C-alpha cells in the first residue's frame, strides 16, 4: 500500500479529504514513494482555526516557559538527528552529511529562540516628564504562517516557526509538497517538547492552501521562501490583504576571483559551493567571475578535471559528493538550461547531461556541468538554474567584476576571493547584494544574525531569524504613564512630556 502523508492539525493527524494528492518521489530510484494530501480551502481553514484557538493561552505563557519548550525541542532534535537526516535525504536526494547540515542549521535557530526572554525585553525611560515614565514592549501577533520550499525542508521551517512560536504566536506551516515528512515530524517533536495542541499546525498542499493562508483575515503575518515569481505574488497578495510579509526568492550568487587569490583554495570552494546538494541551494555559487583572462584560463584548467571527477550517486551512500535532483521535472529543466547555454554560444567545458548511474537509470541524476565564456546577456546568466551548473563570466578588471552581481536581478549572496584587504573591504561596501563573503564561498549568516537577500531575492524589508526575526513576529507597543496622579497642575495645553 502506498504511504500517504496527511495534515497535522490541533495536535493530531487529520486525513486529507479533498481527494487531491501529489506524488512524493524517491529521487534515487525515480519511484513514487508516497502520496501527499493537498488541502482544500476548508481544510486549510481548520488549521488556521486550530492556531487561532491555541493563541490566547500560548501567548499568555511566560517567555521563560516558552523558552523551556524550545530547549526540550532542541534536545529532541539532537536525539532524533539520524532519523530526521535519513528521512530528509530519502525525499530530497541530498547526501546524508548535507541532510544533517540542513537539520543542524535549523537547530541553531531553535538555540537562538531559547534566548527569547532576553530578546523580548522592552525599553524603559524613567522620568520622561514630570512623574512620567515611558516603556515599550514587544507583543506577539497572533496566528502567523510559513510557506516553505523543497530545498531545506528542516532548516527553513525552523527559521520561521522557531522564532514565531517562541515569541508567543501560533503557527500554520505549509511545507513543500515535494518533501513533507520532516516538517511533519518536527511538528510532532514540538508537541512532545511541550508545545500545546494547535500551536504548530502543518497543512500540506499547493496553491489552494497557499491562497487560503494569504487571504484569511485571521492570519497576521506570512513568511515565504521559494522562487521569485511566487515570492512576488505572495508579497503582493499579503500586502493587498493587510498582512505583514517577508518573501525570499531565487538567486544567482557570484564568486569574484581576484588575480591575487589562492587558486587552489578557490577551486575547492567553487566545487563545494557550486555542486554541493546538486546546486539546489539558494546560496550555491552559480557564477564564477575570474578577473583577467589569465586568471580565467588557469581557473578553467584547474576546475575542469575536478568537475569531471565529481562523484554523483545515491544520497544514502558514503563517498558521494552529491545525489539526485529533487524531481525528474526539475532535473529536465536544468538540462534544458544547459541545452540553451550551448545554443546561446557559451563554451560547455564539462557536459554532465548524459550522466547515468548503473542500477539507478530512472533516478533523477545529472552530472556536473561547467560553462566558460558566458556573457551577461545570455539567459543562462540572467536566470536561476538551480542545478549542478557553474558558469564562468570573465571580467577584465575589478570594477566590471563588482558591476556584474550589482546589476543582476538577484542579490542573495556574493563572495570575493582575494588577499587584498582594501579590495575586499571596498567590494563588501559597494556591492549591491544582501549577504557577502570574503574568502568564504557560502556566506550564510548564523542564526543570531539575520538572513536575507536584496532585489528580486527578497520581497519585504525584514529578514529571517536573528533579531530581525523577532521584530518580524512581534509588534511594538509603547506606553507613556504618569504616577503619581495626585499632583495637579491644571489643564495641559502642551504635550505633558514636554514639560
Ligand atoms: P517554489 O516557489 O516552487 O515553491 C515554494 C512554495 O510555494 C512551496 O510550498 C509551494 O507549494 C508553493 N507554491 C508553488 N507554486 C505556487 C503557486 N503558484 N501559488 C502559491 N504557492 C505556490 O520553490 P521550490 O522549487 O520549492 O524551491 C526552490 C526555490 O526557492 C529556488 O528559487 C530557490 O532559490 C528558492 N530559495 C530561496 C531561499 C532564500 O532564502 N532566498 C532559500 C531557499 C530556496
Short mmCIF file of C-alpha atoms and ligand atoms in Angstrom, two decimals:
data_model
loop_
_atom_site.label_atom_id
_atom_site.label_comp_id
_atom_site.label_asym_id
_atom_site.label_seq_id
_atom_site.Cartn_x
_atom_site.Cartn_y
_atom_site.Cartn_z
CA UNK A 1 0.00 0.00 0.00
CA UNK A 2 1.33 3.46 -0.87
CA UNK A 3 2.30 5.63 2.09
CA UNK A 4 0.10 8.71 2.44
CA UNK A 5 1.01 11.97 4.15
CA UNK A 6 -1.81 13.92 5.72
CA UNK A 7 -2.12 17.05 7.84
CA UNK A 8 -1.20 17.72 11.46
CA UNK A 9 -3.86 19.92 12.98
CA UNK A 10 -4.57 20.62 16.62
CA UNK A 11 -2.01 18.07 17.73
CA UNK A 12 -3.26 15.12 15.70
CA UNK A 13 -3.21 13.68 12.24
CA UNK A 14 -6.11 14.89 10.12
CA UNK A 15 -6.71 12.91 6.95
CA UNK A 16 -6.96 14.92 3.78
CA UNK A 17 -10.42 14.80 2.26
CA UNK A 18 -10.00 16.96 -0.81
CA UNK A 19 -9.39 13.88 -2.95
CA UNK A 20 -6.35 15.61 -4.42
CA UNK A 21 -2.87 14.15 -3.89
CA UNK A 22 0.64 15.00 -5.01
CA UNK A 23 3.45 12.49 -5.69
CA UNK A 24 6.40 12.26 -3.34
CA UNK A 25 9.28 10.74 -5.29
CA UNK A 26 12.31 8.78 -4.23
CA UNK A 27 14.83 10.74 -6.33
CA UNK A 28 17.41 7.96 -6.01
CA UNK A 29 15.27 5.45 -7.90
CA UNK A 30 12.69 7.66 -9.58
CA UNK A 31 9.82 5.76 -7.92
CA UNK A 32 6.81 7.39 -6.32
CA UNK A 33 7.39 6.52 -2.66
CA UNK A 34 4.32 8.24 -1.18
CA UNK A 35 1.31 10.42 -1.86
CA UNK A 36 0.73 13.71 -0.11
CA UNK A 37 -2.76 15.05 0.51
CA UNK A 38 -3.31 18.51 -0.95
CA UNK A 39 -5.54 20.55 1.34
CA UNK A 40 -8.73 22.24 0.24
CA UNK A 41 -9.67 25.73 1.37
CA UNK A 42 -11.83 24.39 4.21
CA UNK A 43 -9.11 22.02 5.42
CA UNK A 44 -6.62 24.89 5.48
CA UNK A 45 -9.15 26.96 7.38
CA UNK A 46 -9.31 24.22 10.01
CA UNK A 47 -5.56 24.57 10.56
CA UNK A 48 -5.95 28.34 10.90
CA UNK A 49 -8.86 27.88 13.34
CA UNK A 50 -6.78 25.48 15.41
CA UNK A 51 -3.95 28.03 15.63
CA UNK A 52 -6.44 30.76 16.50
CA UNK A 53 -7.93 28.69 19.33
CA UNK A 54 -4.47 27.93 20.74
CA UNK A 55 -3.29 31.54 20.64
CA UNK A 56 -4.80 33.12 23.79
CA UNK A 57 -3.31 30.59 26.18
CA UNK A 58 0.02 30.16 24.37
CA UNK A 59 0.64 33.89 24.15
CA UNK A 60 -0.07 34.15 27.89
CA UNK A 61 2.63 31.57 28.77
CA UNK A 62 5.57 33.47 30.15
CA UNK A 63 8.66 33.74 27.94
CA UNK A 64 10.87 31.59 30.14
CA UNK A 65 8.40 28.71 29.94
CA UNK A 66 8.16 29.09 26.18
CA UNK A 67 11.97 29.01 26.11
CA UNK A 68 11.92 25.74 28.05
CA UNK A 69 9.72 24.17 25.36
CA UNK A 70 12.26 25.33 22.79
CA UNK A 71 15.06 23.84 24.86
CA UNK A 72 13.33 20.46 25.06
CA UNK A 73 12.64 20.65 21.31
CA UNK A 74 16.35 21.28 20.71
CA UNK A 75 17.20 18.16 22.75
CA UNK A 76 14.63 16.07 20.87
CA UNK A 77 16.05 17.15 17.53
CA UNK A 78 19.52 16.16 18.67
CA UNK A 79 18.23 12.77 19.83
CA UNK A 80 16.41 12.23 16.52
CA UNK A 81 19.06 13.70 14.25
CA UNK A 82 19.86 10.46 12.39
CA UNK A 83 16.20 9.68 11.75
CA UNK A 84 15.47 13.22 10.55
CA UNK A 85 18.51 13.30 8.25
CA UNK A 86 17.70 9.92 6.68
CA UNK A 87 14.05 10.94 6.17
CA UNK A 88 15.13 14.21 4.58
CA UNK A 89 17.68 12.59 2.31
CA UNK A 90 15.17 9.98 1.09
CA UNK A 91 12.75 12.62 -0.20
CA UNK A 92 15.09 15.45 -1.19
CA UNK A 93 18.04 13.49 -2.56
CA UNK A 94 20.77 15.39 -0.72
CA UNK A 95 23.52 13.25 0.81
CA UNK A 96 23.31 12.31 4.50
CA UNK A 97 26.03 14.71 5.70
CA UNK A 98 24.28 17.55 3.90
CA UNK A 99 20.93 16.47 5.34
CA UNK A 100 22.42 16.61 8.84
CA UNK A 101 23.60 20.12 7.96
CA UNK A 102 20.05 21.07 6.95
CA UNK A 103 18.68 19.95 10.32
CA UNK A 104 21.65 21.46 12.18
CA UNK A 105 21.15 24.93 10.67
CA UNK A 106 17.52 24.86 11.76
CA UNK A 107 18.54 23.64 15.19
CA UNK A 108 20.75 26.69 15.57
CA UNK A 109 17.70 28.91 15.14
CA UNK A 110 15.96 26.91 17.88
CA UNK A 111 19.02 27.51 20.10
CA UNK A 112 18.66 31.21 19.33
CA UNK A 113 14.96 31.02 20.22
CA UNK A 114 15.88 29.52 23.63
CA UNK A 115 17.06 33.05 24.48
CA UNK A 116 13.62 34.56 23.82
CA UNK A 117 13.12 36.06 27.32
CA UNK A 118 16.13 38.26 26.72
CA UNK A 119 15.15 39.03 23.13
CA UNK A 120 11.66 40.18 24.08
CA UNK A 121 12.76 42.65 26.72
CA UNK A 122 11.44 46.12 26.06
CA UNK A 123 12.90 49.53 26.79
CA UNK A 124 12.21 51.88 29.68
CA UNK A 125 12.74 55.57 30.27
CA UNK A 126 12.20 56.80 33.79
CA UNK A 127 11.24 60.46 34.22
CA UNK A 128 10.39 61.26 30.62
CA UNK A 129 8.32 64.16 32.04
CA UNK A 130 7.06 65.16 35.48
CA UNK A 131 6.11 61.84 37.09
CA UNK A 132 6.06 60.31 33.62
CA UNK A 133 7.72 57.06 32.62
CA UNK A 134 7.83 55.62 29.16
CA UNK A 135 8.24 51.97 28.22
CA UNK A 136 7.91 49.74 25.23
CA UNK A 137 7.04 46.08 24.93
CA UNK A 138 7.08 43.55 22.15
CA UNK A 139 3.85 41.62 21.77
CA UNK A 140 3.10 38.61 19.61
CA UNK A 141 0.94 38.99 16.51
CA UNK A 142 -1.48 36.06 16.74
CA UNK A 143 -1.77 33.38 14.03
CA UNK A 144 1.16 33.51 11.63
CA UNK A 145 2.05 31.24 8.71
CA UNK A 146 5.07 29.90 6.86
CA UNK A 147 5.23 28.60 3.29
CA UNK A 148 8.48 26.78 2.55
CA UNK A 149 10.44 25.39 -0.41
CA UNK A 150 11.66 21.86 -1.07
CA UNK A 151 15.37 22.51 -0.75
CA UNK A 152 15.71 22.96 3.04
CA UNK A 153 12.74 21.05 4.50
CA UNK A 154 14.16 21.19 8.04
CA UNK A 155 16.10 24.45 8.24
CA UNK A 156 13.61 26.85 6.67
CA UNK A 157 10.51 25.76 8.63
CA UNK A 158 12.60 26.12 11.81
CA UNK A 159 13.82 29.60 10.74
CA UNK A 160 10.17 30.55 10.83
CA UNK A 161 8.23 28.64 13.47
CA UNK A 162 11.19 28.54 15.89
CA UNK A 163 11.19 32.29 16.31
CA UNK A 164 7.46 32.84 15.80
CA UNK A 165 6.33 30.33 18.43
CA UNK A 166 8.96 31.43 20.95
CA UNK A 167 7.59 34.98 20.56
CA UNK A 168 4.14 33.72 21.59
CA UNK A 169 2.48 33.31 18.19
CA UNK A 170 0.75 30.19 16.94
CA UNK A 171 1.71 28.80 13.57
CA UNK A 172 0.38 27.25 10.36
CA UNK A 173 3.12 25.69 8.25
CA UNK A 174 2.54 24.85 4.59
CA UNK A 175 5.71 22.95 3.64
CA UNK A 176 6.78 21.94 0.17
CA UNK A 177 4.65 19.12 -1.15
CA UNK A 178 7.81 17.51 -2.58
CA UNK A 179 9.33 16.51 0.78
CA UNK A 180 6.66 16.70 3.51
CA UNK A 181 7.94 14.12 6.05
CA UNK A 182 10.46 16.17 8.01
CA UNK A 183 8.22 19.22 8.63
CA UNK A 184 5.50 16.89 9.90
CA UNK A 185 7.96 15.06 12.17
CA UNK A 186 9.20 18.39 13.55
CA UNK A 187 5.63 19.30 14.50
CA UNK A 188 5.27 16.02 16.40
CA UNK A 189 8.54 16.70 18.22
CA UNK A 190 7.39 20.22 19.13
CA UNK A 191 4.34 18.69 20.72
CA UNK A 192 6.47 16.14 22.56
CA UNK A 193 8.60 19.05 23.78
CA UNK A 194 5.55 20.61 25.41
CA UNK A 195 4.00 22.90 22.78
CA UNK A 196 0.24 22.65 23.38
CA UNK A 197 -2.09 21.34 20.69
CA UNK A 198 -2.71 23.84 17.92
CA UNK A 199 0.47 25.86 18.49
CA UNK A 200 2.11 24.32 15.40
CA UNK A 201 -0.12 23.00 12.63
CA UNK A 202 1.11 21.52 9.37
CA UNK A 203 -1.13 21.61 6.34
CA UNK A 204 0.11 20.01 3.14
CA UNK A 205 -0.99 21.49 -0.11
CA UNK A 206 -0.46 23.59 -3.17
CA UNK A 207 -1.83 26.91 -4.48
CA UNK A 208 -5.27 26.34 -2.96
CA UNK A 209 -3.86 26.04 0.57
CA UNK A 210 -1.45 28.93 -0.01
CA UNK A 211 -4.14 31.25 -1.32
CA UNK A 212 -6.33 30.46 1.69
CA UNK A 213 -3.48 31.45 4.01
CA UNK A 214 -2.76 34.65 2.08
CA UNK A 215 -6.34 35.90 2.16
CA UNK A 216 -7.66 34.69 5.53
CA UNK A 217 -8.08 37.68 7.86
CA UNK A 218 -7.09 35.60 10.90
CA UNK A 219 -3.52 35.21 9.59
CA UNK A 220 -1.49 38.21 10.72
CA UNK A 221 1.84 37.59 9.02
CA UNK A 222 3.27 35.32 6.33
CA UNK A 223 6.86 34.16 5.85
CA UNK A 224 7.67 32.68 2.48
CA UNK A 225 10.77 31.16 0.91
CA UNK A 226 10.74 29.86 -2.66
CA UNK A 227 11.15 31.03 -6.23
CA UNK A 228 10.94 34.74 -7.05
CA UNK A 229 7.80 34.67 -9.18
CA UNK A 230 5.85 33.07 -6.35
CA UNK A 231 7.61 35.26 -3.74
CA UNK A 232 6.45 38.38 -5.55
CA UNK A 233 2.91 37.01 -5.77
CA UNK A 234 2.94 36.19 -2.04
CA UNK A 235 4.23 39.67 -1.23
CA UNK A 236 1.63 41.47 -3.30
CA UNK A 237 -1.30 39.31 -2.18
CA UNK A 238 -0.38 39.63 1.51
CA UNK A 239 0.07 43.38 1.17
CA UNK A 240 -3.34 43.66 -0.51
CA UNK A 241 -4.84 41.80 2.45
CA UNK A 242 -3.12 43.94 5.07
CA UNK A 243 -0.67 41.31 6.24
CA UNK A 244 2.92 41.63 7.31
CA UNK A 245 5.05 39.66 4.85
CA UNK A 246 8.61 38.56 4.19
CA UNK A 247 9.08 36.64 0.93
CA UNK A 248 12.50 35.31 -0.01
CA UNK A 249 13.09 34.37 -3.65
CA UNK A 250 15.63 32.97 -6.08
CA UNK A 251 19.31 33.70 -6.51
CA UNK A 252 22.33 33.87 -8.77
CA UNK A 253 25.34 34.02 -6.48
CA UNK A 254 28.63 35.21 -7.93
CA UNK A 255 32.18 34.46 -6.76
CA UNK A 256 34.70 37.13 -7.78
CA UNK A 257 38.22 35.73 -8.11
CA UNK A 258 40.90 38.39 -7.96
CA UNK A 259 44.34 37.74 -9.52
CA UNK A 260 45.96 37.53 -6.07
CA UNK A 261 43.55 34.85 -4.75
CA UNK A 262 44.79 31.43 -3.63
CA UNK A 263 43.51 29.50 -6.67
CA UNK A 264 43.79 26.03 -5.12
CA UNK A 265 41.58 27.17 -2.30
CA UNK A 266 39.18 28.87 -4.73
CA UNK A 267 38.81 25.70 -6.79
CA UNK A 268 37.97 23.68 -3.65
CA UNK A 269 35.44 26.30 -2.61
CA UNK A 270 33.82 26.54 -6.05
CA UNK A 271 33.47 22.77 -6.28
CA UNK A 272 31.80 22.56 -2.86
CA UNK A 273 29.60 25.64 -3.20
CA UNK A 274 28.75 25.16 -6.87
CA UNK A 275 27.93 21.46 -6.88
CA UNK A 276 27.09 20.57 -3.25
CA UNK A 277 23.46 19.47 -2.90
CA UNK A 278 23.38 19.29 -6.74
CA UNK A 279 23.33 23.10 -6.79
CA UNK A 280 19.86 23.13 -5.22
CA UNK A 281 20.78 25.77 -2.66
CA UNK A 282 19.74 29.38 -2.71
CA UNK A 283 23.28 30.27 -1.62
CA UNK A 284 25.03 27.99 -4.15
CA UNK A 285 27.71 29.70 -6.23
CA UNK A 286 26.42 29.55 -9.78
CA UNK A 287 28.66 32.19 -11.41
CA UNK A 288 32.46 32.42 -11.10
CA UNK A 289 34.00 35.72 -12.20
CA UNK A 290 37.76 35.47 -12.70
CA UNK A 291 39.34 38.89 -13.01
CA UNK A 292 41.66 38.98 -16.06
CA UNK A 293 41.75 36.46 -18.91
CA UNK A 294 44.88 34.83 -17.47
CA UNK A 295 43.08 34.01 -14.20
CA UNK A 296 40.13 32.72 -16.25
CA UNK A 297 42.34 30.37 -18.29
CA UNK A 298 44.06 29.00 -15.21
CA UNK A 299 40.79 28.61 -13.31
CA UNK A 300 39.19 26.61 -16.12
CA UNK A 301 42.31 24.45 -16.45
CA UNK A 302 42.10 23.53 -12.77
CA UNK A 303 38.31 23.29 -12.47
CA UNK A 304 37.69 21.03 -15.49
CA UNK A 305 39.18 17.80 -14.07
CA UNK A 306 37.59 18.45 -10.68
CA UNK A 307 34.12 18.77 -12.22
CA UNK A 308 34.70 15.64 -14.32
CA UNK A 309 35.69 13.71 -11.18
CA UNK A 310 32.62 14.66 -9.13
CA UNK A 311 31.08 11.55 -7.57
CA UNK A 312 27.34 11.52 -8.19
CA UNK A 313 25.32 8.73 -6.62
CA UNK A 314 22.53 7.59 -4.30
CA UNK A 315 22.18 10.02 -1.44
CA UNK A 316 22.49 7.39 1.28
CA UNK A 317 25.83 6.02 0.06
CA UNK A 318 29.11 7.20 1.51
CA UNK A 319 31.72 8.83 -0.69
CA UNK A 320 29.09 10.55 -2.83
CA UNK A 321 29.59 14.30 -3.48
CA UNK A 322 26.02 14.98 -4.48
CA UNK A 323 22.90 12.93 -5.04
CA UNK A 324 19.99 13.09 -7.45
CA UNK A 325 17.87 16.17 -8.03
CA UNK A 326 14.50 16.50 -6.33
CA UNK A 327 12.24 15.56 -9.26
CA UNK A 328 12.56 14.44 -12.87
CA UNK A 329 10.79 17.61 -13.94
CA UNK A 330 13.35 19.79 -12.19
CA UNK A 331 16.29 17.73 -13.49
CA UNK A 332 14.95 18.05 -17.04
CA UNK A 333 14.51 21.79 -16.62
CA UNK A 334 18.15 22.11 -15.53
CA UNK A 335 19.26 20.02 -18.52
CA UNK A 336 17.27 22.25 -20.86
CA UNK A 337 19.12 25.27 -19.44
CA UNK A 338 22.36 23.54 -20.41
CA UNK A 339 20.98 22.95 -23.94
CA UNK A 340 20.09 26.64 -24.05
CA UNK A 341 23.58 27.70 -22.96
CA UNK A 342 25.06 25.73 -25.85
CA UNK A 343 22.60 27.38 -28.27
CA UNK A 344 23.46 30.79 -26.85
CA UNK A 345 27.12 30.21 -27.66
CA UNK A 346 28.64 29.57 -24.23
CA UNK A 347 31.51 27.08 -24.17
CA UNK A 348 30.37 23.86 -22.41
CA UNK A 349 33.66 22.65 -20.93
CA UNK A 350 32.14 19.75 -18.95
CA UNK A 351 28.84 18.22 -20.03
CA UNK A 352 27.00 16.22 -17.35
CA UNK A 353 23.72 15.92 -19.22
CA UNK A 354 24.11 12.30 -20.24
CA UNK A 355 25.20 11.07 -16.82
CA UNK A 356 23.53 7.79 -15.88
CA UNK A 357 24.08 5.53 -12.90
CA UNK A 358 24.09 1.78 -13.39
CA UNK A 359 21.23 0.19 -11.48
CA UNK A 360 19.60 3.59 -10.92
CA UNK A 361 18.80 4.54 -14.51
CA UNK A 362 15.44 6.07 -13.53
CA UNK A 363 16.85 8.19 -10.69
CA UNK A 364 16.89 11.96 -11.20
CA UNK A 365 20.64 12.22 -11.72
CA UNK A 366 22.70 14.64 -13.64
CA UNK A 367 26.45 15.17 -13.72
CA UNK A 368 28.23 18.43 -13.03
CA UNK A 369 28.36 20.94 -15.91
CA UNK A 370 30.84 23.76 -16.44
CA UNK A 371 30.36 26.65 -18.86
CA UNK A 372 33.09 29.08 -19.85
CA UNK A 373 32.75 32.37 -21.77
CA UNK A 374 29.23 33.03 -20.51
CA UNK A 375 28.10 36.57 -21.34
CA UNK A 376 25.86 38.79 -19.24
CA UNK A 377 23.16 38.96 -21.93
CA UNK A 378 22.68 35.18 -22.04
CA UNK A 379 19.61 33.63 -20.43
CA UNK A 380 21.75 31.07 -18.61
CA UNK A 381 23.37 34.02 -16.86
CA UNK A 382 20.26 36.07 -16.23
CA UNK A 383 18.08 33.30 -14.83
CA UNK A 384 18.39 30.97 -11.86
CA UNK A 385 19.18 27.40 -12.96
CA UNK A 386 19.23 25.72 -9.52
CA UNK A 387 21.29 22.71 -10.54
CA UNK A 388 24.90 21.45 -10.72
CA UNK A 389 25.90 24.01 -13.35
CA UNK A 390 28.66 26.59 -12.86
CA UNK A 391 29.06 29.43 -15.35
CA UNK A 392 32.28 31.37 -15.80
CA UNK A 393 31.87 35.01 -16.77
CA UNK A 394 35.26 36.60 -17.33
CA UNK A 395 35.86 40.20 -16.22
CA UNK A 396 38.74 42.43 -17.31
CA UNK A 397 39.05 44.37 -14.07
CA UNK A 398 37.74 44.79 -10.54
CA UNK A 399 35.14 47.42 -11.49
CA UNK A 400 33.47 45.27 -14.12
CA UNK A 401 33.54 42.34 -11.68
CA UNK A 402 31.73 44.40 -8.99
CA UNK A 403 29.19 45.55 -11.60
CA UNK A 404 28.09 42.00 -12.52
CA UNK A 405 26.43 40.93 -9.23
CA UNK A 406 25.42 44.53 -8.52
CA UNK A 407 23.43 44.79 -11.76
CA UNK A 408 21.95 41.28 -11.64
CA UNK A 409 18.23 40.93 -10.97
CA UNK A 410 19.01 38.73 -7.93
CA UNK A 411 21.02 39.85 -4.92
CA UNK A 412 21.10 36.99 -2.43
CA UNK A 413 24.78 36.14 -1.82
CA UNK A 414 28.14 37.03 -3.32
CA UNK A 415 31.77 36.27 -2.48
CA UNK A 416 35.14 37.76 -3.24
CA UNK A 417 38.37 35.79 -3.13
CA UNK A 418 41.46 37.94 -2.64
CA UNK A 419 44.44 38.54 -0.37
CA UNK A 420 43.96 42.30 -0.69
CA UNK A 421 42.07 43.74 2.29
CA UNK A 422 41.44 47.05 0.53
CA UNK A 423 39.76 45.36 -2.42
CA UNK A 424 37.72 43.09 -0.13
CA UNK A 425 36.55 45.99 2.02
CA UNK A 426 35.68 48.15 -0.96
CA UNK A 427 33.79 45.25 -2.54
CA UNK A 428 31.81 44.43 0.62
CA UNK A 429 30.84 48.06 0.97
CA UNK A 430 29.78 48.74 -2.62
CA UNK A 431 28.31 45.51 -3.97
CA UNK A 432 24.51 45.64 -4.36
CA UNK A 433 23.83 42.26 -2.73
CA UNK A 434 22.45 41.33 0.72
CA UNK A 435 24.95 38.72 2.00
CA UNK A 436 28.65 39.00 1.26
CA UNK A 437 31.52 36.53 1.76
CA UNK A 438 35.19 37.41 1.87
CA UNK A 439 37.16 34.26 1.07
CA UNK A 440 34.01 32.36 2.18
CA UNK A 441 32.07 30.58 -0.56
CA UNK A 442 28.64 30.32 1.10
CA UNK A 443 28.16 33.39 3.30
CA UNK A 444 25.09 32.19 5.18
CA UNK A 445 24.80 34.25 8.37
CA UNK A 446 24.46 32.31 11.63
CA UNK A 447 21.16 32.05 13.48
CA UNK A 448 21.82 35.04 15.77
CA UNK A 449 22.42 37.26 12.74
CA UNK A 450 19.80 37.51 10.03
CA UNK A 451 19.33 36.01 6.59
CA UNK A 452 18.04 37.90 3.60
CA UNK A 453 18.98 38.95 0.10
CA UNK A 454 18.25 42.09 -1.90
CA UNK A 455 16.46 42.92 -5.14
CA UNK A 456 14.42 40.01 -6.54
CA UNK A 457 15.89 37.65 -3.93
CA UNK A 458 13.66 39.08 -1.19
CA UNK A 459 10.38 40.98 -1.15
CA UNK A 460 9.66 42.81 2.09
CA UNK A 461 12.04 44.61 4.39
CA UNK A 462 12.56 42.32 7.34
CA UNK A 463 14.96 39.38 7.22
CA UNK A 464 14.61 35.84 8.55
CA UNK A 465 15.72 34.80 12.08
CA UNK A 466 18.06 36.61 14.46
CA UNK A 467 16.87 39.93 15.91
CA UNK A 468 15.09 40.74 12.62
CA UNK A 469 13.03 37.56 13.01
CA UNK A 470 11.93 38.66 16.47
CA UNK A 471 10.95 42.05 15.03
CA UNK A 472 9.01 40.35 12.24
CA UNK A 473 6.98 38.18 14.61
CA UNK A 474 6.20 40.88 17.17
CA UNK A 475 4.71 44.33 17.22
CA UNK A 476 5.91 47.06 19.48
CA UNK A 477 3.68 48.86 21.93
CA UNK A 478 4.86 51.99 23.72
CA UNK A 479 3.26 53.07 26.99
CA UNK A 480 3.54 56.57 28.47
CA UNK A 481 2.35 56.58 32.10
CA UNK A 482 2.07 59.18 34.86
CA UNK A 483 2.41 58.17 38.51
CA UNK A 484 1.53 59.59 40.91
CA UNK A 485 -1.65 61.05 39.51
CA UNK A 486 -2.35 63.16 42.61
CA UNK A 487 -0.22 66.21 41.69
CA UNK A 488 -2.36 68.60 39.63
CA UNK A 489 -1.10 71.48 37.60
CA UNK A 490 -4.23 72.46 35.68
CA UNK A 491 -5.02 71.75 32.06
CA UNK A 492 -2.03 70.89 29.89
CA UNK A 493 -2.01 72.74 26.57
CA UNK A 494 1.34 71.24 25.63
CA UNK A 495 2.21 67.55 25.47
CA UNK A 496 2.90 66.56 29.12
CA UNK A 497 6.32 65.05 28.35
CA UNK A 498 7.45 68.46 27.01
CA UNK A 499 7.30 69.96 30.47
P1 LIG B 1 8.56 27.15 -5.29
O1 LIG B 1 8.42 28.63 -5.44
O2 LIG B 1 8.16 26.27 -6.41
O3 LIG B 1 7.71 26.65 -4.02
C1 LIG B 1 7.80 27.26 -2.76
C2 LIG B 1 6.48 27.12 -2.03
O4 LIG B 1 5.48 27.82 -2.77
C3 LIG B 1 6.01 25.68 -1.90
O5 LIG B 1 5.48 25.50 -0.60
C4 LIG B 1 4.95 25.56 -2.97
O6 LIG B 1 3.94 24.63 -2.65
C5 LIG B 1 4.39 26.96 -3.05
N1 LIG B 1 3.89 27.29 -4.41
C6 LIG B 1 4.38 26.84 -5.59
N2 LIG B 1 3.68 27.37 -6.61
C7 LIG B 1 2.74 28.17 -6.07
C8 LIG B 1 1.72 28.99 -6.62
N3 LIG B 1 1.53 29.10 -7.94
N4 LIG B 1 0.94 29.69 -5.77
C9 LIG B 1 1.11 29.60 -4.45
N5 LIG B 1 2.06 28.83 -3.87
C10 LIG B 1 2.87 28.12 -4.67
O7 LIG B 1 10.08 26.89 -4.85
P2 LIG B 1 10.83 25.49 -4.71
O8 LIG B 1 11.07 24.91 -6.06
O9 LIG B 1 10.18 24.65 -3.69
O10 LIG B 1 12.22 25.99 -4.08
C11 LIG B 1 13.30 26.43 -4.84
C12 LIG B 1 13.34 27.94 -4.91
O11 LIG B 1 13.42 28.51 -3.60
C13 LIG B 1 14.57 28.46 -5.65
O12 LIG B 1 14.17 29.53 -6.47
C14 LIG B 1 15.48 28.94 -4.53
O13 LIG B 1 16.40 29.94 -4.90
C15 LIG B 1 14.48 29.46 -3.57
N6 LIG B 1 15.04 29.55 -2.22
C16 LIG B 1 15.32 30.80 -1.75
C17 LIG B 1 15.87 30.94 -0.49
C18 LIG B 1 16.15 32.30 0.06
O14 LIG B 1 16.29 32.42 1.26
N7 LIG B 1 16.24 33.35 -0.74
C19 LIG B 1 16.14 29.80 0.28
C20 LIG B 1 15.84 28.55 -0.25
C21 LIG B 1 15.28 28.44 -1.51
#
